[in-house]
Short mmCIF file of C-alpha atoms in Angstrom, two decimals:
data_model
loop_
_atom_site.label_atom_id
_atom_site.label_comp_id
_atom_site.label_asym_id
_atom_site.label_seq_id
_atom_site.Cartn_x
_atom_site.Cartn_y
_atom_site.Cartn_z
CA ALA A 1 -53.14 79.32 -165.70
CA SER A 2 -53.70 79.41 -169.42
CA THR A 3 -52.76 75.61 -169.77
CA ASP A 4 -54.32 74.58 -167.00
CA LEU A 5 -57.46 75.90 -168.74
CA LEU A 6 -56.61 74.35 -171.89
CA ALA A 7 -55.44 70.90 -169.73
CA GLN A 8 -59.27 70.82 -168.03
CA ALA A 9 -60.76 71.46 -171.55
CA ALA A 10 -58.82 68.44 -173.03
CA ILE A 11 -61.15 65.60 -171.71
CA PRO A 12 -64.56 67.63 -172.62
CA VAL A 13 -63.28 68.20 -176.57
CA MET A 14 -62.19 64.48 -176.78
CA LEU A 15 -65.63 63.44 -175.76
CA ILE A 16 -67.34 65.92 -178.03
CA VAL A 17 -65.06 64.70 -181.21
CA LEU A 18 -65.56 61.03 -180.21
CA GLY A 19 -69.78 61.56 -179.74
CA LEU A 20 -69.73 63.68 -183.54
CA SER A 21 -67.62 60.44 -184.90
CA PHE A 22 -70.60 58.09 -183.65
CA GLU A 23 -72.84 56.35 -185.58
CA LEU A 24 -74.88 53.41 -184.38
CA PRO A 25 -73.33 50.58 -186.42
CA ARG A 26 -74.99 47.50 -187.92
CA VAL A 27 -74.06 44.04 -186.14
CA ALA A 28 -72.27 42.28 -188.82
CA SER A 29 -69.89 45.53 -188.60
CA LEU A 30 -69.34 45.05 -184.98
CA LEU A 31 -66.88 41.83 -185.43
CA ASP A 32 -63.81 43.81 -186.10
CA PRO A 33 -64.28 46.33 -183.36
CA LEU A 34 -64.98 43.23 -180.94
CA ALA A 35 -62.11 41.27 -182.50
CA ALA A 36 -59.81 44.13 -181.44
CA SER A 37 -61.45 44.99 -178.44
CA MET A 38 -61.18 41.40 -176.55
CA ASN A 39 -57.38 41.48 -178.14
CA ARG A 40 -56.89 44.90 -176.01
CA LEU A 41 -59.22 43.66 -172.84
CA ILE A 42 -58.02 40.60 -172.89
CA VAL A 43 -54.79 39.54 -174.77
CA GLY A 44 -53.46 42.53 -173.49
CA PRO A 45 -53.63 41.66 -169.72
CA ALA A 46 -52.89 38.01 -170.56
CA LEU A 47 -49.07 39.07 -172.04
CA ALA A 48 -48.64 41.70 -169.28
CA TRP A 49 -49.15 39.02 -166.59
CA VAL A 50 -46.63 36.58 -168.39
CA ALA A 51 -44.12 39.85 -168.52
CA ALA A 52 -44.60 40.58 -164.99
CA ALA A 53 -43.62 37.50 -163.88
CA THR A 54 -40.66 37.18 -166.41
CA LEU A 55 -39.23 39.79 -165.31
CA GLY A 56 -39.90 39.19 -161.40
CA LEU A 57 -42.12 41.48 -160.48
CA ASP A 58 -44.87 41.47 -157.89
CA GLY A 59 -47.41 43.44 -155.73
CA LEU A 60 -48.46 47.11 -156.37
CA THR A 61 -45.92 47.19 -159.58
CA ARG A 62 -46.93 43.89 -161.20
CA ASN A 63 -50.68 45.03 -160.44
CA VAL A 64 -50.69 48.30 -162.02
CA MET A 65 -49.11 46.79 -165.03
CA ILE A 66 -51.41 44.34 -165.81
CA LEU A 67 -53.99 47.11 -164.93
CA MET A 68 -52.69 49.20 -167.53
CA ALA A 69 -52.56 46.94 -170.12
CA ALA A 70 -56.36 45.89 -169.82
CA MET A 71 -57.68 49.32 -170.34
CA PRO A 72 -60.13 49.92 -173.01
CA ALA A 73 -58.93 51.93 -176.50
CA ALA A 74 -58.55 55.47 -175.62
CA VAL A 75 -61.06 58.74 -177.40
CA ASN A 76 -56.79 59.55 -178.51
CA THR A 77 -57.01 56.85 -181.23
CA THR A 78 -60.28 58.66 -183.20
CA ILE A 79 -58.50 62.00 -183.01
CA LEU A 80 -55.47 60.29 -184.48
CA ALA A 81 -57.14 58.41 -186.65
CA GLY A 82 -58.55 61.58 -188.34
CA LEU A 83 -55.16 63.00 -188.77
CA LEU A 84 -54.11 60.33 -189.98
CA ARG A 85 -57.13 59.79 -192.76
CA ALA A 86 -57.28 56.24 -191.24
CA ASN A 87 -60.88 54.72 -190.45
CA VAL A 88 -62.44 57.15 -187.88
CA ALA A 89 -65.91 55.28 -187.93
CA LEU A 90 -63.80 52.17 -186.77
CA SER A 91 -61.69 53.86 -183.71
CA VAL A 92 -64.62 55.58 -182.86
CA GLN A 93 -66.62 51.93 -182.59
CA ILE A 94 -63.49 50.52 -181.07
CA VAL A 95 -63.45 52.89 -178.25
CA VAL A 96 -67.09 52.46 -177.38
CA VAL A 97 -67.27 48.62 -177.65
CA SER A 98 -63.98 48.30 -175.56
CA THR A 99 -65.12 50.40 -173.08
CA GLY A 100 -68.14 48.63 -172.45
CA LEU A 101 -66.66 46.06 -172.33
CA SER A 102 -64.08 46.81 -169.88
CA ILE A 103 -66.92 47.15 -167.32
CA ALA A 104 -66.96 43.59 -166.72
CA THR A 105 -63.53 42.70 -167.88
CA LEU A 106 -61.92 45.10 -165.84
CA SER A 107 -63.88 43.93 -162.88
CA ALA A 108 -63.09 40.26 -163.69
CA LEU A 109 -59.46 40.87 -163.31
CA ILE A 110 -59.50 43.28 -160.27
CA ALA A 111 -61.26 40.34 -158.47
CA VAL A 112 -58.76 37.64 -159.70
CA MET A 113 -56.22 39.86 -158.32
#
């Protein structure tokens, strides 16, 4: 019962942490988040596609593998960046940029599949 309540609160708490960490970046400082996002959203699925073909996967298994590799950066990275005293602002920017771009990249990937 109490674990169910904690599980239900996990995503809203992560989104609150993300929101509290977010600040509008300058356009010039978006190069790093954009590069990381493109790596995550384009290079990742391409490598997964090659790996699936190499392993002989097809159908639903292949598609799930490729789609999982194409997902945007998770909010957890922001929490981990804070705990590890890493660049929290950069991790928040990567989460926001990759999530925004994933609308187009995931739609295109699903259309191709």
